[in-house]
Coordinates of C-alpha atoms in Angstrom, one line a residue:
M1310 CA 94.1 18.3 -175.0
K1311 CA 90.3 19.2 -177.0
R1312 CA 89.1 17.0 -174.3
G1313 CA 90.3 19.2 -171.8
K1314 CA 89.0 22.3 -173.9
H1315 CA 85.7 21.8 -174.0
A1316 CA 85.7 20.0 -170.1
R1317 CA 86.7 24.2 -168.9
H1318 CA 84.4 26.0 -171.5
A1319 CA 81.4 23.4 -169.6
K1320 CA 82.2 24.3 -166.2
E1321 CA 82.9 27.9 -167.1
A1322 CA 79.3 27.8 -168.4
D1323 CA 78.0 26.2 -165.5
V1324 CA 80.2 28.4 -163.5
T1325 CA 78.6 31.5 -164.6
A1326 CA 75.3 29.5 -165.2
M1327 CA 75.3 29.6 -161.1
P1328 CA 75.4 33.9 -160.3
D1329 CA 71.8 33.3 -161.5
A1330 CA 70.4 30.4 -159.3
L1331 CA 71.4 31.5 -156.2
R1332 CA 70.0 35.1 -157.1
E1333 CA 66.4 33.5 -157.3
L1334 CA 67.1 32.0 -153.7
G1335 CA 68.0 35.4 -152.6
Q1336 CA 71.7 34.4 -152.2
D1337 CA 73.6 37.1 -154.7
S1338 CA 77.5 36.6 -152.5
V1339 CA 79.3 34.5 -155.4
E1340 CA 80.4 36.1 -158.2
P1341 CA 81.6 34.7 -161.6
A1342 CA 84.9 35.0 -162.4
S1343 CA 86.2 37.6 -165.1
P1344 CA 86.8 36.4 -168.3
A1345 CA 88.9 39.5 -168.7
A1346 CA 91.1 39.1 -165.5
E1347 CA 92.2 35.4 -167.1
P1348 CA 96.0 35.8 -167.9
A1349 CA 97.2 34.7 -172.3
G1350 CA 99.6 31.6 -171.0
S1351 CA 98.5 29.0 -169.9
H1352 CA 99.6 29.0 -166.9
G1353 CA 97.0 31.6 -166.4
A1354 CA 94.6 28.8 -167.8
H1355 CA 95.5 25.9 -165.4
A1356 CA 94.7 28.6 -162.6
A1357 CA 91.9 29.5 -164.0
D1358 CA 90.9 26.1 -164.6
S1359 CA 91.8 25.0 -160.6
A1360 CA 89.7 28.2 -159.3
A1361 CA 86.5 26.9 -161.2
D1362 CA 87.0 23.1 -160.1
A1363 CA 87.2 24.4 -156.6
A1364 CA 84.3 26.0 -156.5
L1365 CA 82.3 23.6 -158.0
M1366 CA 83.8 21.4 -155.6
N1367 CA 82.7 24.0 -152.5
P1368 CA 78.8 23.1 -151.4
V1369 CA 76.3 26.7 -151.9
D1370 CA 74.0 27.1 -147.9
V1371 CA 70.7 27.9 -149.0
S1372 CA 69.1 27.8 -145.5
A1373 CA 68.6 31.4 -145.2
A1374 CA 67.4 32.4 -147.8
L1375 CA 65.3 30.2 -148.0
A1376 CA 63.8 30.9 -144.0
A1377 CA 63.8 34.9 -145.3
R1378 CA 61.2 33.6 -148.2
R1379 CA 59.1 31.9 -145.8
K1380 CA 58.6 35.1 -143.0
R1381 CA 57.6 36.7 -146.6
S1382 CA 55.2 34.8 -147.5
G1383 CA 53.8 34.1 -143.3
A1384 CA 53.9 38.0 -143.2
R1385 CA 51.4 38.6 -146.3
V1386 CA 49.6 35.9 -145.0
A1387 CA 49.3 37.7 -141.5
A1388 CA 48.1 40.4 -143.4
L1389 CA 45.0 39.5 -145.4
V1390 CA 43.9 37.9 -141.9
M1391 CA 43.8 41.0 -140.1
G1392 CA 42.6 43.1 -142.9
A1393 CA 39.5 40.6 -143.7
L1394 CA 38.8 40.8 -139.4
A1395 CA 39.2 44.5 -139.5
G1396 CA 36.5 44.7 -142.1
I1397 CA 34.7 42.2 -140.2
V1398 CA 34.8 44.1 -136.8
A1399 CA 33.7 47.4 -138.8
V1400 CA 31.0 45.5 -140.4
A1401 CA 29.7 44.8 -136.6
Y1402 CA 30.8 48.2 -135.1
L1403 CA 28.6 49.7 -138.2
A1404 CA 25.9 46.9 -137.3
G1405 CA 26.1 48.0 -133.9
A1406 CA 25.8 52.3 -134.2
V1407 CA 23.3 51.8 -136.7
A1408 CA 21.1 49.7 -134.2
F1409 CA 21.6 51.4 -130.7
W1410 CA 21.1 55.0 -132.9
H1411 CA 16.7 53.2 -134.3
W1412 CA 16.8 51.3 -130.2
F1413 CA 18.1 52.6 -126.5
P1414 CA 20.9 50.9 -125.1
P1415 CA 19.2 47.7 -122.7
G1416 CA 19.9 49.8 -119.4
T1417 CA 18.0 53.0 -119.7
T1418 CA 15.4 54.4 -117.5
L1419 CA 14.3 58.0 -116.9
G1420 CA 12.5 57.8 -113.7
P1421 CA 10.5 54.7 -112.7
L1422 CA 9.8 54.6 -116.6
D1423 CA 11.7 51.7 -118.2
V1424 CA 13.3 52.5 -122.3
S1425 CA 15.4 50.1 -122.9
L1426 CA 15.3 48.0 -126.4
K1427 CA 13.0 51.2 -127.1
S1428 CA 12.7 52.2 -130.1
P1429 CA 13.2 56.6 -130.1
D1430 CA 8.8 55.9 -131.3
E1431 CA 8.4 53.1 -128.7
A1432 CA 9.8 55.6 -125.6
A1433 CA 8.0 58.7 -126.6
R1434 CA 4.4 56.6 -126.0
I1435 CA 5.9 55.3 -122.9
I1436 CA 7.4 58.7 -121.5
D1437 CA 3.4 60.5 -122.7
A1438 CA 2.2 57.8 -121.0
G1439 CA 3.5 57.4 -117.6
A1440 CA 2.9 61.3 -117.6
S1441 CA -0.4 61.0 -118.0
R1442 CA -0.5 58.3 -115.5
Y1443 CA 1.7 59.8 -112.9
T1444 CA 0.8 60.4 -109.3
V1445 CA 3.6 62.0 -106.1
K1446 CA 3.9 61.1 -102.6
V1447 CA 5.0 63.0 -100.5
T1448 CA 6.3 61.4 -97.1
G1449 CA 8.2 61.3 -94.2
G1450 CA 8.5 62.8 -90.6
G1451 CA 4.8 61.5 -89.9
F1452 CA 4.0 64.1 -92.8
S1453 CA 1.9 62.5 -95.8
Y1454 CA 0.4 63.9 -99.5
Q1455 CA -0.6 62.6 -102.4
A1456 CA -1.5 64.6 -105.2
D1457 CA -2.5 62.3 -108.7
S1458 CA -2.9 63.1 -112.2
A1459 CA -5.6 65.4 -112.1
L1460 CA -4.1 68.0 -110.1
I1461 CA -0.8 67.9 -111.3
G1462 CA -1.7 68.4 -114.4
A1463 CA 2.1 66.9 -115.9
Q1464 CA 3.9 67.7 -119.1
I1465 CA 7.1 66.4 -121.1
D1466 CA 8.0 67.8 -124.7
A1467 CA 8.2 63.7 -125.6
A1468 CA 10.4 63.7 -128.4
A1469 CA 12.8 67.2 -127.1
L1470 CA 13.3 64.4 -124.3
V1471 CA 14.1 61.9 -126.5
A1472 CA 16.5 63.6 -128.6
R1473 CA 18.9 65.0 -125.0
M1474 CA 18.7 61.0 -124.7
H1475 CA 20.2 60.1 -128.1
E1476 CA 22.6 63.5 -127.6
R1477 CA 23.7 62.1 -123.8
L1478 CA 24.2 58.0 -125.7
N1479 CA 25.8 58.7 -128.2
P1480 CA 25.1 55.8 -131.0
F1481 CA 29.1 55.2 -131.9
A1482 CA 29.9 54.6 -128.4
W1483 CA 28.3 51.7 -128.2
P1484 CA 30.3 49.2 -126.9
M1485 CA 30.9 51.2 -124.3
L1486 CA 27.2 51.7 -123.4
L1487 CA 27.1 48.0 -123.6
A1488 CA 29.6 47.7 -120.7
K1489 CA 27.2 49.8 -118.6
P1490 CA 24.3 48.0 -117.0
H1491 CA 22.1 51.0 -116.0
H1492 CA 21.7 54.3 -118.1
D1493 CA 19.2 56.2 -116.1
M1494 CA 18.9 59.7 -117.8
S1495 CA 16.2 61.1 -114.8
D1496 CA 18.2 64.0 -114.5
L1497 CA 17.1 65.0 -118.6
L1498 CA 13.5 64.2 -117.2
T1499 CA 12.1 67.9 -117.4
A1500 CA 8.1 67.6 -116.8
S1501 CA 6.0 71.1 -116.7
Y1502 CA 2.9 71.1 -114.5
N1503 CA 0.2 72.5 -112.8
A1504 CA 2.1 74.9 -110.2
S1505 CA 0.0 77.2 -108.4
G1506 CA -3.0 74.3 -107.9
L1507 CA -0.7 72.1 -106.7
S1508 CA 1.3 74.9 -104.8
D1509 CA -2.4 75.6 -103.2
S1510 CA -2.4 72.1 -102.2
V1511 CA 0.6 70.9 -100.4
T1512 CA 0.7 74.4 -98.1
K1513 CA -2.3 73.7 -97.1
A1514 CA -1.4 69.4 -96.7
V1515 CA 1.4 71.3 -94.7
E1516 CA 0.4 74.0 -92.2
A1517 CA -2.4 72.1 -91.2
F1518 CA 0.4 70.0 -89.8
N1519 CA 2.0 72.1 -88.5
E1520 CA -0.3 73.3 -86.6
K1521 CA 0.3 70.2 -84.2
A1522 CA 3.9 70.1 -85.5
Q1523 CA 6.6 70.9 -82.8
A1524 CA 8.3 74.3 -84.1
P1525 CA 12.0 74.4 -83.4
V1526 CA 13.8 76.0 -81.4
S1527 CA 16.8 77.7 -81.5
A1528 CA 19.7 77.8 -79.5
Q1529 CA 19.5 78.8 -75.8
V1530 CA 22.0 80.4 -73.5
A1531 CA 20.8 79.4 -69.8
Y1532 CA 21.7 78.9 -66.4
D1533 CA 23.4 75.7 -65.2
S1534 CA 23.6 75.4 -61.3
A1535 CA 26.2 72.7 -61.5
T1536 CA 28.6 75.0 -62.9
S1537 CA 27.3 77.7 -61.8
S1538 CA 27.4 79.5 -64.7
F1539 CA 25.3 79.9 -68.0
Q1540 CA 26.2 77.7 -70.5
V1541 CA 24.9 77.0 -74.4
R1542 CA 22.1 74.7 -75.3
K1543 CA 22.6 73.9 -79.0
E1544 CA 19.3 74.9 -80.9
R1545 CA 16.8 71.6 -81.9
F1546 CA 14.6 71.1 -84.6
G1547 CA 10.7 70.4 -84.3
T1548 CA 9.0 68.3 -86.3
A1549 CA 6.9 71.2 -87.8
L1550 CA 8.1 71.5 -91.6
N1551 CA 9.0 74.5 -94.1
V1552 CA 6.3 75.0 -96.5
D1553 CA 8.4 76.4 -99.1
A1554 CA 11.4 73.3 -98.9
V1555 CA 8.3 70.9 -99.2
L1556 CA 7.7 72.6 -102.5
E1557 CA 11.2 72.4 -103.5
L1558 CA 10.9 68.4 -103.0
V1559 CA 7.5 68.1 -104.4
D1560 CA 9.1 70.2 -107.4
H1561 CA 12.2 67.7 -107.9
A1562 CA 10.1 64.8 -107.4
I1563 CA 7.4 65.6 -110.3
V1564 CA 10.3 67.2 -113.3
S1565 CA 11.9 64.1 -112.2
M1566 CA 9.0 62.2 -112.3
Q1567 CA 10.4 60.4 -108.7
P1568 CA 7.5 58.2 -107.1
V1569 CA 7.7 59.2 -104.0
A1570 CA 9.0 61.9 -102.5
R1571 CA 10.8 62.1 -98.6
I1572 CA 11.1 64.5 -95.9
T1573 CA 14.3 64.9 -94.8
E1574 CA 16.2 66.9 -92.4
G1575 CA 16.4 69.3 -94.9
Q1576 CA 12.6 69.9 -95.4
L1577 CA 12.5 70.7 -91.1
Q1578 CA 11.9 73.9 -90.1
A1579 CA 15.6 75.0 -89.4
P1580 CA 15.7 76.5 -86.8
A1581 CA 17.1 81.2 -86.3
V1582 CA 19.4 81.0 -84.3
S1583 CA 22.6 78.2 -84.0
A1584 CA 25.0 77.3 -80.8
D1585 CA 28.1 78.6 -83.2
D1586 CA 26.6 82.3 -84.1
E1587 CA 28.6 84.6 -82.2
R1588 CA 25.3 86.0 -80.9
V1589 CA 25.2 83.4 -79.3
S1590 CA 28.4 83.3 -77.4
S1591 CA 28.6 87.1 -76.3
A1592 CA 25.6 86.5 -74.5
R1593 CA 26.7 83.9 -72.5
D1594 CA 30.4 86.1 -72.0
E1595 CA 28.3 88.6 -71.3
A1596 CA 25.9 86.9 -69.0
N1597 CA 28.9 84.5 -66.7
A1598 CA 30.9 88.5 -66.6
M1599 CA 27.6 89.3 -63.9
L1600 CA 28.1 85.7 -61.8
R1601 CA 31.1 87.2 -60.7
A1602 CA 29.6 89.2 -59.0
D1603 CA 30.0 89.0 -55.0
V1604 CA 27.9 91.6 -53.0
R1605 CA 27.5 91.6 -49.6
V1606 CA 24.7 94.0 -48.2
T1607 CA 24.8 95.1 -44.7
I1608 CA 23.1 96.7 -41.6
D1609 CA 24.6 98.3 -39.6
G1610 CA 27.8 95.5 -40.4
D1611 CA 24.8 93.0 -39.7
E1612 CA 25.0 90.6 -43.3
V1613 CA 21.2 90.9 -44.6
A1614 CA 22.3 89.7 -47.9
R1615 CA 24.5 87.7 -50.0
V1616 CA 24.7 88.4 -54.1
N1617 CA 26.5 85.1 -55.3
A1618 CA 26.3 83.5 -59.1
D1619 CA 22.7 81.7 -58.0
K1620 CA 21.3 84.9 -56.9
V1621 CA 22.8 87.2 -59.7
A1622 CA 21.5 84.1 -62.1
A1623 CA 17.9 84.9 -61.6
W1624 CA 17.6 87.9 -62.8
V1625 CA 19.4 87.5 -65.8
S1626 CA 17.3 87.7 -68.3
I1627 CA 18.5 86.9 -72.7
D1628 CA 15.9 88.0 -75.0
D1629 CA 15.9 86.6 -78.5
D1630 CA 17.8 88.5 -80.0
Y1631 CA 19.9 87.5 -77.6
Q1632 CA 19.8 90.4 -75.5
V1633 CA 21.3 90.1 -71.8
S1634 CA 19.5 92.4 -69.0
L1635 CA 19.2 92.5 -65.7
D1636 CA 16.1 92.5 -63.4
E1637 CA 16.2 95.3 -62.1
D1638 CA 12.7 95.0 -60.8
G1639 CA 13.7 91.5 -60.0
L1640 CA 16.9 92.7 -57.8
R1641 CA 14.8 95.1 -55.4
S1642 CA 11.8 92.9 -55.0
D1643 CA 14.4 90.6 -53.9
M1644 CA 16.7 93.8 -52.0
E1645 CA 13.4 95.0 -50.3
A1646 CA 12.8 91.9 -48.8
A1647 CA 15.5 91.3 -47.4
F1648 CA 15.3 95.3 -46.0
A1649 CA 11.6 94.3 -44.7
P1650 CA 12.9 93.8 -41.2
Y1651 CA 13.8 96.8 -40.9
N1652 CA 11.6 99.1 -42.2
T1653 CA 8.9 100.2 -39.9
V1654 CA 7.6 103.0 -42.2
G1655 CA 3.6 102.6 -42.6
T1656 CA 3.7 98.7 -40.6
T1657 CA 1.4 98.0 -38.0
R1658 CA 3.1 98.9 -34.2
T1659 CA 1.2 98.0 -31.0
Y1660 CA 2.0 100.1 -28.0
T1661 CA 0.9 101.0 -24.5
R1662 CA 0.6 104.3 -23.1
P1663 CA 1.5 105.4 -19.7
D1664 CA -1.5 105.5 -18.7
G1665 CA -2.0 102.5 -19.6
R1666 CA -4.5 102.1 -22.3
T1667 CA -2.4 100.2 -25.6
F1668 CA -3.6 100.5 -29.2
T1669 CA -2.7 100.0 -32.7
V1670 CA -1.5 101.8 -35.0
S1671 CA 0.0 101.7 -38.9
G1672 CA 0.3 104.0 -41.8
G1673 CA 2.5 107.7 -41.6
V1674 CA 5.6 108.7 -42.9
Y1675 CA 7.2 107.9 -39.2
G1676 CA 10.1 105.2 -38.4
W1677 CA 12.6 103.2 -40.2
S1678 CA 13.1 103.7 -43.3
V1679 CA 16.3 102.4 -45.8
D1680 CA 17.2 104.2 -48.3
S1681 CA 16.9 101.0 -50.4
D1682 CA 17.4 103.1 -53.8
K1683 CA 20.8 104.1 -53.0
A1684 CA 21.3 100.2 -51.7
V1685 CA 19.9 99.0 -55.3
E1686 CA 21.9 101.7 -57.3
D1687 CA 24.9 99.8 -54.9
V1688 CA 24.0 96.4 -55.7
L1689 CA 23.2 97.3 -59.2
A1690 CA 26.7 98.5 -60.6
A1691 CA 28.8 95.7 -57.9
V1692 CA 26.5 92.7 -60.2
R1693 CA 27.3 95.3 -64.2
E1694 CA 30.8 95.1 -62.7
G1695 CA 30.9 91.7 -61.7
S1696 CA 32.7 92.7 -58.2
A1697 CA 33.3 91.0 -55.3
T1698 CA 32.4 94.6 -52.8
E1699 CA 30.4 95.3 -49.3
V1700 CA 27.4 97.4 -49.8
A1701 CA 26.9 98.9 -46.0
V1702 CA 23.3 100.3 -46.5
G1703 CA 22.0 103.2 -45.4
F1704 CA 18.6 104.3 -43.7
A1705 CA 16.3 107.4 -45.3
S1706 CA 14.9 108.1 -42.1
K1707 CA 15.4 106.6 -38.9
G1708 CA 13.1 105.9 -35.7
A1709 CA 13.7 106.5 -32.0
Q1710 CA 14.4 103.5 -31.7
P1711 CA 14.2 99.4 -32.9
S1712 CA 11.0 98.7 -33.2
V1713 CA 10.7 95.3 -31.6
N1714 CA 8.2 92.5 -31.9
G1715 CA 5.6 94.8 -33.7
G1716 CA 6.3 97.6 -30.5
P1717 CA 6.6 101.4 -30.7
D1718 CA 9.8 102.8 -32.4
W1719 CA 9.5 106.7 -31.4
G1720 CA 10.4 106.1 -28.2
D1721 CA 9.1 107.9 -25.1
R1722 CA 8.7 111.0 -26.0
Y1723 CA 5.2 111.9 -28.6
V1724 CA 2.1 113.6 -29.0
D1725 CA -0.7 111.0 -28.1
V1726 CA -3.8 112.2 -30.6
D1727 CA -6.8 110.2 -29.7
L1728 CA -9.9 111.1 -32.5
G1729 CA -11.8 108.9 -30.2
A1730 CA -11.9 110.4 -26.9
Q1731 CA -11.0 114.3 -29.3
H1732 CA -8.2 114.8 -26.8
A1733 CA -4.3 115.2 -27.6
T1734 CA -0.9 114.5 -25.3
F1735 CA 2.2 115.5 -25.1
Y1736 CA 4.2 112.5 -23.4
D1737 CA 8.3 112.9 -22.5
G1738 CA 9.8 110.1 -20.3
G1739 CA 6.6 108.6 -19.6
R1740 CA 5.2 112.1 -18.0
V1741 CA 2.4 114.7 -19.8
I1742 CA 3.8 118.6 -20.6
W1743 CA 0.7 118.9 -22.7
E1744 CA -2.5 117.8 -23.5
S1745 CA -5.5 119.4 -24.8
D1746 CA -9.0 119.1 -25.9
I1747 CA -9.7 119.7 -30.0
V1748 CA -11.7 119.2 -31.9
S1749 CA -10.9 116.9 -35.6
G1750 CA -11.5 116.5 -39.0
E1751 CA -15.1 116.1 -40.0
P1752 CA -15.4 111.8 -40.5
D1753 CA -17.1 112.0 -43.6
G1754 CA -14.2 110.1 -45.8
V1755 CA -12.8 113.7 -47.6
H1756 CA -12.1 115.6 -44.0
Y1757 CA -10.7 113.1 -42.2
T1758 CA -7.4 113.1 -39.9
P1759 CA -5.9 110.7 -40.9
T1760 CA -4.5 107.8 -38.6
G1761 CA -0.3 106.6 -38.1
V1762 CA 2.5 107.5 -37.2
W1763 CA 3.6 111.0 -38.3
W1764 CA 7.2 113.5 -37.8
T1765 CA 6.7 116.9 -37.0
N1766 CA 7.7 118.6 -40.2
R1767 CA 8.2 122.5 -39.6
K1768 CA 7.1 125.0 -37.5
A1769 CA 5.7 128.8 -38.7
S1770 CA 4.3 131.5 -36.5
P1771 CA 1.3 133.1 -38.0
T1772 CA 1.2 132.2 -41.3
T1773 CA -2.0 131.7 -43.5
L1774 CA -3.3 128.4 -44.6
N1775 CA -5.3 127.8 -47.9
G1776 CA -8.1 125.0 -48.0
Y1777 CA -8.7 124.1 -52.0
E1778 CA -10.8 121.7 -53.8
G1779 CA -9.5 120.3 -57.2
D1780 CA -8.0 123.6 -58.5
K1781 CA -10.7 125.6 -56.5
K1782 CA -9.8 127.5 -53.3
I1783 CA -12.4 126.8 -50.9
Y1784 CA -10.9 129.8 -48.0
S1785 CA -8.3 131.7 -46.8
T1786 CA -7.3 131.3 -43.3
E1787 CA -4.5 133.1 -41.0
V1788 CA -3.7 131.5 -37.9
S1789 CA -1.1 132.0 -35.1
Y1790 CA 0.6 128.3 -34.7
W1791 CA 0.7 126.7 -37.5
M1792 CA 2.5 123.0 -36.5
P1793 CA 1.7 120.4 -39.7
F1794 CA 2.7 117.2 -39.5
Q1795 CA 1.2 115.1 -42.9
G1796 CA 3.4 117.0 -45.5
N1797 CA 2.0 120.7 -45.6
A1798 CA -1.7 119.1 -45.7
I1799 CA -2.9 118.2 -41.4
G1800 CA -1.4 119.8 -38.9
F1801 CA -1.8 121.4 -35.1
H1802 CA -2.9 125.2 -35.5
D1803 CA -5.4 127.4 -33.1
A1804 CA -8.9 127.5 -34.7
P1805 CA -10.0 130.5 -32.4
W1806 CA -13.9 130.5 -34.7
Q1807 CA -14.7 126.9 -32.0
A1808 CA -16.5 128.1 -29.4
A1809 CA -15.4 124.9 -27.9
F1810 CA -13.9 121.3 -27.5
G1811 CA -13.6 117.8 -27.3
G1812 CA -16.7 116.0 -26.7
T1813 CA -18.7 114.6 -30.6
R1814 CA -18.1 118.7 -31.9
Y1815 CA -15.9 116.7 -35.2
R1816 CA -19.0 114.7 -36.1
D1817 CA -21.2 117.2 -34.7
G1818 CA -20.8 119.3 -38.0
F1819 CA -18.3 121.3 -36.9
G1820 CA -15.2 118.9 -37.7
S1821 CA -12.0 120.6 -39.0
H1822 CA -11.0 119.8 -42.4
G1823 CA -8.5 117.3 -41.5
C1824 CA -6.4 119.2 -39.3
V1825 CA -5.9 119.0 -35.6
N1826 CA -7.9 122.2 -34.1
L1827 CA -6.8 123.4 -30.3
P1828 CA -8.4 126.6 -28.1
P1829 CA -5.2 130.0 -29.1
A1830 CA -3.9 129.1 -25.8
A1831 CA -3.0 125.8 -25.9
A1832 CA -1.8 125.4 -29.7
R1833 CA 1.2 128.6 -27.5
D1834 CA 1.4 125.8 -24.9
L1835 CA 2.1 123.3 -27.5
Y1836 CA 4.1 125.4 -30.3
A1837 CA 6.7 126.9 -27.3
V1838 CA 7.4 123.1 -26.9
L1839 CA 6.8 121.0 -30.4
Q1840 CA 9.6 120.3 -31.8
E1841 CA 10.4 119.9 -35.7
G1842 CA 11.1 115.7 -36.3
D1843 CA 9.6 115.2 -33.0
C1844 CA 6.7 112.0 -33.6
V1845 CA 3.1 112.3 -33.3
V1846 CA 1.0 109.2 -33.0
V1847 CA -2.4 109.6 -34.0
H1848 CA -5.3 106.7 -33.3
G1849 CA -8.9 106.4 -33.2

C-alpha cells in the first residue's frame, strides 16, 4: 500500500509539472487535477489515480505551438532586414538629393547651352560665356539676316537664372529627374539686349527685302464668265515681311538664346481682308443681284442693244472697301455707241441741191438725236433692280427723214445758205420758193457765220438786236424781221444799212457780226414763208 501511495504522489507531481512545460510551448489547454475536488473515500482516490494515469498515457500535440514560435521569429528577422534596407535607401536618397543640389541632372539645357552635371558656379560661367559670343540668324522665305553679340549686346543674370533652375529642378525629386532624359530650361532663359540698335538694324533689313518682295493680296470679288457670276477669290500671302512680327521673332530668339530664328507664315504680311469677311460676301451678293438684269434696248421696235450679265459685269466695280458701284460713264458710253447710227445731229452729211450741185456739211443742231439721257437712266434703273425688261428709246429731236449712208435727213424743204456765193435759196419739194443775195458774217475767226444744219427756232417782228463782246454791249439795233437759227444769236434779218448785197462785201469790211443780212423786202418775203422748225443748211 505504501508503494502505491508513493507512486500516486509521483504521478501527481508529474501531472502538476506538465502544465508549466506546456505553457512554455504555448499550450495552455491542459489543466492539473484540483486536490480539493478529490473525494474523501478510497473510491475517489482510485478514480483520481485512474484519471492521472489516463493523462500520462495520452500523447500531447505540440506542432502548432512550434509553428507559431517559428512564425514570430521570422517576422522579427524580416523586420530587421527591412529596417536595414530602408536605412540604406534613405541614406542613398539623401546622398542623391545632396548631389543634385550641387550639380544639375543629366540632360539639362538652356537653349543651346548644356549644363548637364555642372555645378551652379560652372553653369553660371557657361551662361555668361554663351551670352558674350551669342549670334542669331534669321532666315526663311528668301530672307536672311544675322546679328552678332556686338550688335545684340545680350546680357543674362546668371545667378538668378541658376536659382530659378534649382526651383524647377527640385533636388529632392532626383529619382524622377533621372527618369526623364531631357530637361529643357529654355523658357527660364531671359536675356536683356540692345533693343533700339537691333530694332533699327532689323527694320532696315526687312524694308530692303520688301522692296522686291511680293505684297499680300486681299480676298477679291471678280466676275467669272464661265458661271456668269461674281465669285470670291481667296486672299493670298505674298513674300513681304511684317516688320513687327520679325522683330518679335528675333526678340523671342534672343531672350532664349536660340541661334536660329526661322521665318514662317506668321512673319509674313497678312492680307488685309480674308475670304470669310462679311464685307466680301455682301459685295459678291450685291454685284450678282445686278447680273440678273436682262434688258432689251429698242428703237422703233428694233433691238439696238442687249444688256445681260456679261455686259453688266463690265460696268460693275468693287473698290478696296468692298463698295459696289455701277460705272455710269461706261454704261453711257456703251449705250451711246449703240445709238450712234441713229444720231445725225452734227454729223457729216453729203447732199445734192436741186440745181445739181453737191455739197458736204457738218455741224449744227438739226437732225435725229436719241434721247440718250432718258435711255441711260432707264437702263441704269433696270440694272440696279436686276430686272428683265425692255427699254424703248425715244428721240430728243427728229429729222424729216432717215439719213441713209450719210445722206441728208432734212427732206426737200430747207433754206440753203451758200456762203461762197453769198446767196440764199429756199427749196420746197425741189422748187425755189424764195431766194436772195446776202451779206454774211465777216470771216475774221470771230464774226463768221457758222456752217452746219440748223433749225429755225423762232420768229419775231419787230425786235431789237443787241450785240456784246464779253459783258460789254457794242450795239443795239431794231429790225423788222428776225428769224434766228443758232440759238437766238445768229439768224436772218433785214439790214437796211447795207448799201448792197452779194459779191465779196462780207470780206471787204462790210460783213455782219455773224447774222445773214437781207434786203428789207427779201427779209419780209422770207418771214412770210419760213416756219419755225424749217431746216437751214449753211455751207461754205
